[in-house]
Coordinates of C-alpha atoms and ligand atoms in Angstrom, one line a residue:
M1 CA 110.6 84.3 120.5
R2 CA 108.2 82.6 117.9
I3 CA 105.9 84.6 116.2
A4 CA 103.8 83.5 113.6
H5 CA 102.2 85.7 111.0
L6 CA 99.0 85.3 109.3
A7 CA 97.5 87.1 106.6
S8 CA 96.0 86.2 103.3
E9 CA 98.7 87.6 100.7
V10 CA 102.2 86.3 100.7
V11 CA 104.8 88.2 97.9
P12 CA 105.9 86.8 96.1
F13 CA 103.2 84.1 96.1
S14 CA 100.4 86.2 96.5
K15 CA 99.5 89.3 95.6
T16 CA 96.4 92.1 95.3
G17 CA 98.4 94.9 96.9
G18 CA 100.8 96.5 99.7
L19 CA 99.6 93.5 102.3
A20 CA 101.6 90.9 99.6
D21 CA 104.0 93.6 100.1
V22 CA 104.5 93.6 103.9
L23 CA 104.3 90.0 105.0
G24 CA 106.8 89.5 102.6
A25 CA 109.4 91.8 104.1
L26 CA 108.4 92.3 107.6
P27 CA 108.8 88.0 108.5
P28 CA 112.6 88.0 107.0
A29 CA 113.6 91.3 108.6
L30 CA 112.3 90.0 112.0
A31 CA 113.9 86.5 111.6
D32 CA 117.2 88.2 110.8
L33 CA 116.5 90.2 114.2
G34 CA 117.5 86.4 115.8
H35 CA 113.6 85.3 116.2
D36 CA 111.9 82.1 114.8
V37 CA 109.3 83.1 112.3
T38 CA 106.4 81.1 110.5
V39 CA 103.9 82.8 108.1
V40 CA 100.7 81.1 107.2
V41 CA 98.9 82.1 104.6
P42 CA 95.9 80.2 102.4
A43 CA 97.2 78.3 98.8
H44 CA 96.0 80.7 96.2
R45 CA 95.9 78.4 93.4
T46 CA 94.9 82.2 91.4
T47 CA 98.6 82.6 91.8
L48 CA 100.7 79.2 92.7
G49 CA 98.6 77.3 90.3
D50 CA 99.0 73.7 91.1
A51 CA 102.4 73.0 92.4
V52 CA 102.0 73.7 96.3
P53 CA 105.2 74.6 97.4
G54 CA 107.0 73.6 100.6
K55 CA 106.6 69.1 102.4
R56 CA 103.4 67.5 103.1
S57 CA 103.0 68.3 107.0
G58 CA 99.9 66.7 107.7
E59 CA 96.1 68.2 107.4
V60 CA 93.8 70.1 109.5
G61 CA 90.6 70.1 109.3
I62 CA 87.4 72.1 110.7
L63 CA 83.9 73.5 109.1
G64 CA 84.2 70.6 107.6
Y65 CA 86.7 71.3 105.0
T66 CA 90.0 70.4 104.9
A67 CA 93.4 71.7 104.1
K68 CA 96.5 69.7 103.1
V69 CA 99.5 71.8 105.7
S70 CA 102.5 72.3 103.2
V71 CA 105.4 74.1 104.7
L72 CA 108.7 76.1 102.8
P73 CA 111.7 77.9 104.3
H74 CA 111.8 81.1 102.6
R75 CA 114.1 83.7 103.7
G76 CA 114.6 82.8 106.6
V77 CA 111.2 82.2 107.8
R78 CA 108.9 79.2 107.3
V79 CA 106.1 79.8 105.1
V80 CA 103.2 77.1 105.6
F81 CA 100.8 77.0 103.4
L82 CA 97.1 76.3 103.8
D83 CA 95.6 74.1 100.8
C84 CA 91.6 73.8 100.8
P85 CA 91.0 73.1 96.6
A86 CA 87.2 73.4 97.6
L87 CA 87.8 77.3 99.3
Y88 CA 90.9 78.6 97.2
V89 CA 91.2 77.5 93.7
R90 CA 89.6 80.4 92.2
P91 CA 89.9 82.6 89.2
A92 CA 91.3 85.3 91.8
L93 CA 91.3 86.2 95.1
Y94 CA 88.6 87.9 97.0
S95 CA 85.9 88.4 93.9
L96 CA 85.2 88.4 89.9
A97 CA 83.8 90.4 88.2
G98 CA 83.0 92.4 91.2
Q99 CA 81.1 90.3 92.6
D100 CA 82.8 89.4 95.8
Y101 CA 82.4 85.4 96.2
P102 CA 79.4 84.1 98.8
D103 CA 81.4 81.9 100.9
N104 CA 83.9 84.2 101.8
P105 CA 83.3 84.4 105.5
V106 CA 83.9 80.7 105.4
R107 CA 86.5 80.5 103.5
F108 CA 88.6 83.1 105.6
A109 CA 87.1 81.9 109.4
F110 CA 88.0 78.4 107.7
F111 CA 91.3 79.7 107.2
A112 CA 92.0 81.7 111.0
R113 CA 91.0 78.2 112.7
A114 CA 93.1 76.2 110.7
A115 CA 95.6 78.6 110.8
L116 CA 96.0 78.2 114.2
A117 CA 95.4 74.7 114.4
A118 CA 98.2 73.8 112.0
I119 CA 100.9 76.9 114.5
A120 CA 99.7 74.7 117.5
K121 CA 100.5 71.2 115.2
L122 CA 103.6 73.3 114.2
G123 CA 105.6 73.7 118.1
G124 CA 102.6 76.6 118.9
A125 CA 104.0 80.2 119.4
E126 CA 104.5 83.7 122.2
I127 CA 103.0 86.1 119.8
V128 CA 100.3 85.3 116.7
H129 CA 100.4 88.3 114.4
A130 CA 96.5 88.7 112.0
H131 CA 96.6 91.3 109.5
D132 CA 93.4 93.3 107.4
W133 CA 89.7 91.0 108.1
Q134 CA 90.6 88.0 106.3
A135 CA 92.9 86.5 109.7
A136 CA 90.9 88.5 112.5
L137 CA 88.6 86.0 113.4
A138 CA 92.2 84.5 115.2
P139 CA 92.6 87.3 118.2
L140 CA 88.9 86.3 119.0
L141 CA 89.1 82.1 119.0
L142 CA 92.0 82.9 121.1
R143 CA 90.3 84.9 123.3
H144 CA 86.5 83.5 123.0
D145 CA 86.9 79.6 122.2
G146 CA 87.8 77.6 124.9
K147 CA 89.7 74.4 122.7
T148 CA 92.0 77.0 120.5
R149 CA 93.0 78.8 123.2
F150 CA 93.7 75.5 125.3
A151 CA 96.1 75.0 122.5
M152 CA 97.9 77.7 122.9
P153 CA 97.4 78.7 125.9
A154 CA 100.5 81.1 126.4
A155 CA 99.7 83.1 122.6
R156 CA 99.2 87.1 122.8
T157 CA 97.7 88.6 119.8
V158 CA 98.3 91.4 117.5
L159 CA 96.3 92.5 115.2
T160 CA 97.6 94.7 112.0
I161 CA 95.1 97.3 110.0
H162 CA 96.5 97.8 106.6
N163 CA 93.9 99.9 105.1
L164 CA 90.5 100.0 107.6
A165 CA 88.0 100.0 104.6
Y166 CA 87.4 96.4 104.0
Q167 CA 86.1 94.8 106.8
G168 CA 84.4 91.8 106.3
G169 CA 80.6 92.3 107.2
F170 CA 78.6 89.5 106.3
A171 CA 75.0 88.7 106.5
P172 CA 74.3 87.0 109.9
W173 CA 73.4 83.3 108.0
A174 CA 77.6 83.4 108.6
L175 CA 77.6 82.9 112.0
E176 CA 76.9 79.4 112.1
A177 CA 78.3 78.6 108.7
C178 CA 82.5 80.0 110.2
G179 CA 81.4 78.2 113.7
L180 CA 80.7 81.3 115.6
P181 CA 78.4 81.3 118.7
R182 CA 76.1 83.0 118.7
R183 CA 76.7 84.5 122.1
L184 CA 79.8 86.8 120.4
F185 CA 76.5 88.3 118.3
T186 CA 76.7 91.7 120.2
M187 CA 77.9 94.9 119.9
D188 CA 81.0 94.1 122.3
V189 CA 81.8 91.8 119.9
L190 CA 80.8 90.6 116.5
E191 CA 78.2 92.6 115.5
F192 CA 78.1 96.1 113.6
Y193 CA 74.8 97.4 112.2
G194 CA 72.8 93.9 112.0
A195 CA 75.8 91.9 110.3
V196 CA 79.1 89.9 111.6
N197 CA 81.7 91.4 111.5
F198 CA 85.4 90.3 111.3
L199 CA 87.7 93.2 111.7
K200 CA 85.4 94.7 114.8
G201 CA 86.2 91.3 115.8
G202 CA 89.5 90.9 115.9
L203 CA 89.4 94.8 117.0
V204 CA 88.2 93.9 120.4
S205 CA 89.6 91.3 120.9
A206 CA 93.9 91.7 120.2
D207 CA 96.1 92.6 122.6
A208 CA 97.2 95.1 120.4
I209 CA 96.4 96.7 117.3
T210 CA 98.7 98.5 114.6
T211 CA 98.0 100.1 111.3
V212 CA 101.4 100.6 109.3
S213 CA 101.9 104.8 109.5
P214 CA 101.8 106.8 113.2
T215 CA 99.4 109.6 111.8
Y216 CA 96.7 107.1 110.5
A217 CA 96.9 105.3 113.2
R218 CA 95.4 109.0 115.1
E219 CA 93.5 109.8 112.0
I220 CA 91.1 105.8 112.7
L221 CA 90.1 107.3 115.9
S222 CA 88.1 109.9 114.7
P223 CA 84.9 110.0 111.9
Q224 CA 86.5 111.6 109.2
F225 CA 88.4 108.2 108.7
G226 CA 87.3 105.6 110.8
C227 CA 85.0 103.5 108.6
G228 CA 82.5 103.3 111.3
L229 CA 84.9 101.9 113.5
D230 CA 85.8 105.1 115.3
G231 CA 84.2 104.3 117.9
V232 CA 85.9 100.8 118.5
L233 CA 88.9 101.9 118.1
A234 CA 88.7 104.8 120.3
A235 CA 87.9 102.5 123.2
R236 CA 91.0 100.8 122.3
G237 CA 93.3 103.7 122.2
N238 CA 96.3 102.4 124.8
A239 CA 96.0 99.6 122.7
V240 CA 96.4 100.8 119.1
F241 CA 100.3 101.8 117.3
G242 CA 101.5 103.0 114.7
I243 CA 104.9 101.2 112.3
L244 CA 105.5 102.2 109.7
N245 CA 106.0 100.1 107.0
G246 CA 108.9 100.0 105.1
L247 CA 110.8 99.4 101.4
D248 CA 111.8 96.0 99.5
L249 CA 115.4 98.5 98.8
D250 CA 116.5 94.5 97.2
E251 CA 113.1 95.6 94.6
W252 CA 113.6 99.5 94.4
D253 CA 117.1 100.7 93.9
P254 CA 118.1 103.1 91.5
A255 CA 121.7 102.1 92.0
R256 CA 120.5 98.6 90.8
D257 CA 117.7 98.6 88.9
T258 CA 117.0 95.9 85.9
H259 CA 114.5 98.2 84.8
L260 CA 116.3 101.4 83.4
E261 CA 119.2 101.7 80.6
R262 CA 121.1 103.8 82.8
T263 CA 121.6 103.5 86.9
Y264 CA 122.0 105.7 89.3
G265 CA 123.5 106.5 93.1
V266 CA 122.8 110.3 94.0
D267 CA 126.2 111.4 92.5
G268 CA 124.9 110.8 89.2
A269 CA 121.2 111.8 89.6
A270 CA 120.8 114.2 87.4
E271 CA 122.4 112.6 84.7
G272 CA 120.9 109.4 85.4
K273 CA 117.2 111.0 85.5
R274 CA 118.3 112.5 82.5
A275 CA 119.1 109.5 80.2
A276 CA 116.1 107.7 82.0
R277 CA 113.6 110.9 80.8
D278 CA 115.3 110.8 77.6
A279 CA 114.3 106.8 77.2
L280 CA 110.3 107.4 79.0
A281 CA 110.1 110.0 76.3
R282 CA 110.7 107.7 73.5
E283 CA 109.2 105.1 74.8
L284 CA 105.8 107.0 75.0
G285 CA 106.0 109.4 72.7
L286 CA 106.7 113.0 75.0
A287 CA 108.7 115.6 73.1
P288 CA 111.9 115.8 73.7
G289 CA 113.0 118.5 75.5
R290 CA 113.9 120.2 79.0
R291 CA 110.5 120.6 81.2
P292 CA 110.0 119.0 84.4
L293 CA 107.9 116.0 84.0
L294 CA 105.2 115.2 87.2
G295 CA 105.0 111.3 87.8
M296 CA 102.2 109.5 88.5
V297 CA 102.2 104.9 89.2
S298 CA 98.8 104.6 91.2
R299 CA 94.8 103.0 91.5
L300 CA 92.8 105.5 89.9
A301 CA 90.6 105.7 92.6
E302 CA 89.3 108.4 94.4
Q303 CA 91.5 107.3 97.7
K304 CA 94.7 108.2 95.4
G305 CA 92.9 111.6 94.1
A306 CA 92.4 111.1 90.6
D307 CA 89.5 112.9 90.4
L308 CA 91.4 116.5 90.9
V309 CA 94.5 115.2 88.5
T310 CA 92.0 114.4 86.4
A311 CA 90.1 117.6 86.7
M312 CA 93.5 119.9 87.1
L313 CA 95.0 118.0 83.7
D314 CA 94.9 121.4 81.5
E315 CA 96.5 123.6 84.3
I316 CA 98.9 121.4 85.2
V317 CA 100.2 121.6 81.4
A318 CA 99.3 125.2 81.0
K319 CA 102.0 125.4 83.6
G320 CA 104.7 124.4 82.2
L321 CA 104.8 121.0 83.2
D322 CA 105.2 117.4 80.9
V323 CA 103.3 114.5 83.0
V324 CA 103.3 110.7 82.6
V325 CA 100.5 109.1 84.7
L326 CA 100.4 104.8 85.0
G327 CA 97.6 103.6 86.1
S328 CA 94.0 101.9 86.1
G329 CA 91.0 101.7 87.9
E330 CA 88.3 103.3 87.5
R331 CA 86.4 104.4 84.2
R332 CA 85.7 108.4 84.7
Y333 CA 89.3 108.2 85.7
E334 CA 91.1 105.9 82.7
E335 CA 88.4 107.8 80.0
A336 CA 89.7 111.0 81.2
L337 CA 93.4 110.8 80.5
R338 CA 93.2 108.8 77.9
A339 CA 91.1 112.4 76.9
G340 CA 94.7 114.2 78.4
Q341 CA 96.1 113.3 76.1
A342 CA 94.9 113.3 72.9
A343 CA 94.7 117.0 73.5
H344 CA 98.4 117.2 75.0
P345 CA 100.1 115.1 72.2
G346 CA 103.8 115.2 73.6
R347 CA 103.2 116.8 77.1
V348 CA 101.0 114.0 78.3
A349 CA 101.4 110.4 78.1
A350 CA 99.1 108.1 79.7
V351 CA 99.3 105.0 80.2
I352 CA 96.5 102.7 81.6
R353 CA 97.4 99.1 82.6
F354 CA 99.6 97.1 84.8
D355 CA 102.8 97.4 84.8
E356 CA 105.9 97.1 87.1
R357 CA 108.9 97.8 84.8
L358 CA 107.2 100.9 83.3
A359 CA 106.6 102.0 87.1
H360 CA 110.3 101.9 87.6
R361 CA 111.1 103.3 84.2
I362 CA 108.8 106.2 85.3
Y363 CA 109.9 106.8 89.2
A364 CA 113.1 107.3 87.5
A365 CA 112.3 109.9 84.4
S366 CA 110.3 111.6 86.9
D367 CA 111.6 115.1 88.4
L368 CA 108.4 115.2 90.6
F369 CA 105.0 112.5 91.9
L370 CA 102.2 113.1 92.4
M371 CA 100.7 111.3 94.6
P372 CA 97.3 113.4 96.7
S373 CA 95.8 111.1 98.6
R374 CA 92.6 111.8 100.1
Y375 CA 93.1 109.2 103.0
E376 CA 96.8 107.1 103.0
P377 CA 97.2 103.9 106.1
C378 CA 101.2 104.4 104.5
G379 CA 101.7 104.9 100.7
L380 CA 104.9 103.0 98.7
G381 CA 104.7 105.6 96.3
Q382 CA 106.2 108.1 98.0
M383 CA 108.7 106.2 99.4
I384 CA 109.8 104.7 95.9
A385 CA 109.8 107.9 94.5
M386 CA 112.1 109.9 96.4
R387 CA 114.4 106.6 96.8
Y388 CA 114.6 107.6 93.0
G389 CA 115.5 111.0 93.7
A390 CA 111.6 112.3 92.3
L391 CA 110.5 115.2 94.8
P392 CA 107.2 113.9 95.4
V393 CA 103.8 115.7 95.9
V394 CA 101.4 114.7 98.4
T395 CA 98.6 115.5 100.9
R396 CA 99.0 115.7 104.2
T397 CA 97.4 112.1 106.2
G398 CA 98.7 108.2 106.7
G399 CA 101.6 108.0 106.2
L400 CA 102.2 111.0 103.5
A401 CA 102.6 112.6 106.2
D402 CA 105.3 110.9 108.4
T403 CA 107.5 110.7 104.8
V404 CA 108.0 113.2 103.5
V405 CA 109.1 116.2 104.5
D406 CA 107.9 120.0 102.7
A407 CA 110.5 121.7 101.4
D408 CA 110.3 124.9 103.6
A409 CA 110.8 122.4 106.6
G410 CA 114.2 122.8 105.8
D411 CA 115.6 119.6 105.1
G412 CA 113.2 118.6 102.9
T413 CA 112.2 115.9 100.6
G414 CA 109.0 117.4 99.0
F415 CA 105.8 119.0 98.5
V416 CA 103.0 119.0 101.0
L417 CA 99.9 120.4 100.3
A418 CA 97.7 121.9 102.7
E419 CA 94.7 120.7 101.7
L420 CA 92.8 118.6 98.8
T421 CA 91.5 121.2 96.2
P422 CA 93.2 122.6 93.3
A423 CA 94.5 125.9 94.7
A424 CA 96.6 124.2 96.8
L425 CA 97.9 121.6 94.5
M426 CA 98.8 124.5 92.2
A427 CA 100.7 126.5 95.2
A428 CA 102.2 123.4 96.0
L429 CA 103.4 122.9 91.9
A430 CA 104.9 126.2 91.7
R431 CA 106.8 126.1 94.5
A432 CA 108.4 122.6 93.1
R433 CA 109.1 124.7 90.0
K434 CA 111.5 127.0 91.7
V435 CA 113.5 124.0 93.1
L436 CA 113.8 122.9 90.0
S437 CA 114.6 125.4 88.8
S438 CA 117.4 126.2 91.8
P439 CA 120.1 123.5 90.2
R440 CA 121.9 123.9 93.8
K441 CA 118.4 123.6 96.0
L442 CA 117.5 120.6 93.8
Q443 CA 120.5 118.8 94.5
T444 CA 120.2 119.3 98.0
M445 CA 116.5 117.8 97.8
R446 CA 117.2 115.2 95.8
A447 CA 120.3 114.0 97.6
T448 CA 117.9 114.5 100.7
A449 CA 115.2 112.1 99.6
M450 CA 117.4 109.3 98.2
T451 CA 119.1 108.4 100.9
R452 CA 115.9 109.3 103.5
D453 CA 116.5 105.6 105.3
S454 CA 113.4 103.9 104.0
S455 CA 114.6 99.5 105.7
W456 CA 112.6 97.7 107.4
G457 CA 115.2 97.8 110.4
A458 CA 114.2 100.4 112.4
S459 CA 110.3 99.6 111.9
A460 CA 110.9 95.5 112.5
R461 CA 112.4 96.4 115.5
E462 CA 109.4 98.0 116.3
Y463 CA 107.5 95.4 116.2
V464 CA 109.9 93.2 118.7
A465 CA 109.4 96.1 120.7
L466 CA 105.3 95.8 121.3
Y467 CA 105.5 91.7 121.2
E468 CA 107.4 91.8 124.0
R469 CA 104.7 94.4 125.5
V470 CA 102.7 92.8 125.4
L471 CA 104.0 89.4 126.3
G472 CA 104.5 91.8 129.4
L473 CA 108.9 91.5 129.3
P474 CA 110.8 94.6 129.6
A475 CA 111.2 96.5 126.2
H476 CA 114.7 96.8 124.8
A477 CA 116.3 100.1 123.9
A478 CA 115.7 100.7 120.4
G479 CA 118.1 100.2 118.4
Ligands
LIG501 P1 97.5 100.9 97.4 O1 98.5 100.3 98.2 O2 96.6 101.6 98.1 O3 97.9 100.7 96.1 P2 100.5 102.3 97.5 O4 101.5 103.4 97.2 O5 100.6 101.5 99.1 O6 99.0 102.4 97.7 O7 101.2 101.0 97.0 C1 101.1 100.6 95.2 C2 102.0 100.1 94.4 O8 101.7 99.8 93.4 C3 103.7 100.5 94.4 O9 104.6 100.1 94.0 C4 102.7 101.1 92.9 O10 104.4 101.6 92.0 C5 102.7 100.3 92.1 N1 101.5 100.6 91.1 C6 100.5 100.9 91.5 N2 99.4 101.4 89.7 C7 100.7 100.5 89.5 C8 100.8 99.9 88.3 N3 99.4 100.7 87.2 N4 101.3 99.6 87.0 C9 102.7 98.8 88.2 N5 102.3 99.3 89.3 C10 101.6 100.2 90.1

């Protein structure tokens, strides 16, 4: 199949979040299955600088802007950069000092239109797979814009939601600036409480909708998780699917991790993790000793349960756990964590920054990994933690529910909180402490967690089955 992905971010060329990781890993996994895969992205100069990679291959113009098209073969796929300096030379991708760029609707309406034009020029595609609001106009245009449809009449569309909270909502003036006809500004298509909503336009137009875990796919049909679009999604209920993200196993592997002084596999996990714990204690000023270490690597936001963690810090320490948190985000949580470190010298380490190397070392050193999210489309932290033998302590929501098996269920890989409350957190930690004090039970759980399959292979096959379904082909048997 000829498959074209459209997204604003792709590792290693641009990244603000998990979206970029998915686009860096899923397309190569699809290419490994024998498909012809293209990824179209804006040439964000924030990270690329002046050197846009690839070979020039003409240009596309629309909405009064022109983008040079350049094509780079990369990990078995074709990455197509749309280089339009007027729109994509910015200090950061979407906003500055907390303010979204006012021309964001035009930046990404141009992206969707120019990407479709570039794909058509490069030979077309059977599947156009758009990701998040930045690409969500592509399915809309292929359904409602005659010229676009005419250029790729056979294309079918998939739209993936990586986080429903970001929808691309804009004042109505955006319609004209984006070249969108007024007739589409209705409740059935683009209009959402008086605003133009790119994501909604994509959701009502795509042949299939996916999100990044089966549980989140069900949750977003409810008012609690639907961010106002639950009605729109429920109306498309039989076209909504959940496909779990994988991990980049080259990057996250304790047996080959260059950030660790001592690498380890399942067999040497106890020794390897002790060495990592000692090294981290020296680096961060934690007291030496054999108290269990609870780690957290996270954006510090309410979504991630940062409020609960900061409120419960004293009690967690009183229960005999040492704590290390690496994160940045909302100031009130950053301050609370710094205060926690000051109040518990040698027992709590709070590192407030983004630090890839330290993240690797914390996953390796931790016995337990805390991720009590309020909602979690998929979550990578818990998957990385399991691979490094740190047993995750998580809420039963979204991708956390789909990836972590509770210790009490047999073949457990972690500890699942029944609800997001102080009592549930302390109860889960008490259960975890029991396991940590039983070397045999710990070893079994750790081995199960470390050998869990988090590769992209199975998920890539699920996407292929979905593409075949929307193309009306018979689906392959799984595997
Ligand atoms: P989200 O995308 O919602 O932030 P995920 O769990 O899906 O959450 O992905 C978070 C990723 O970012 C993980 O790889 C985690 O290790 C990493 N990360 C989060 N905060 C930091 C930080 N302060 N330093 C280094 N890595 C971080």
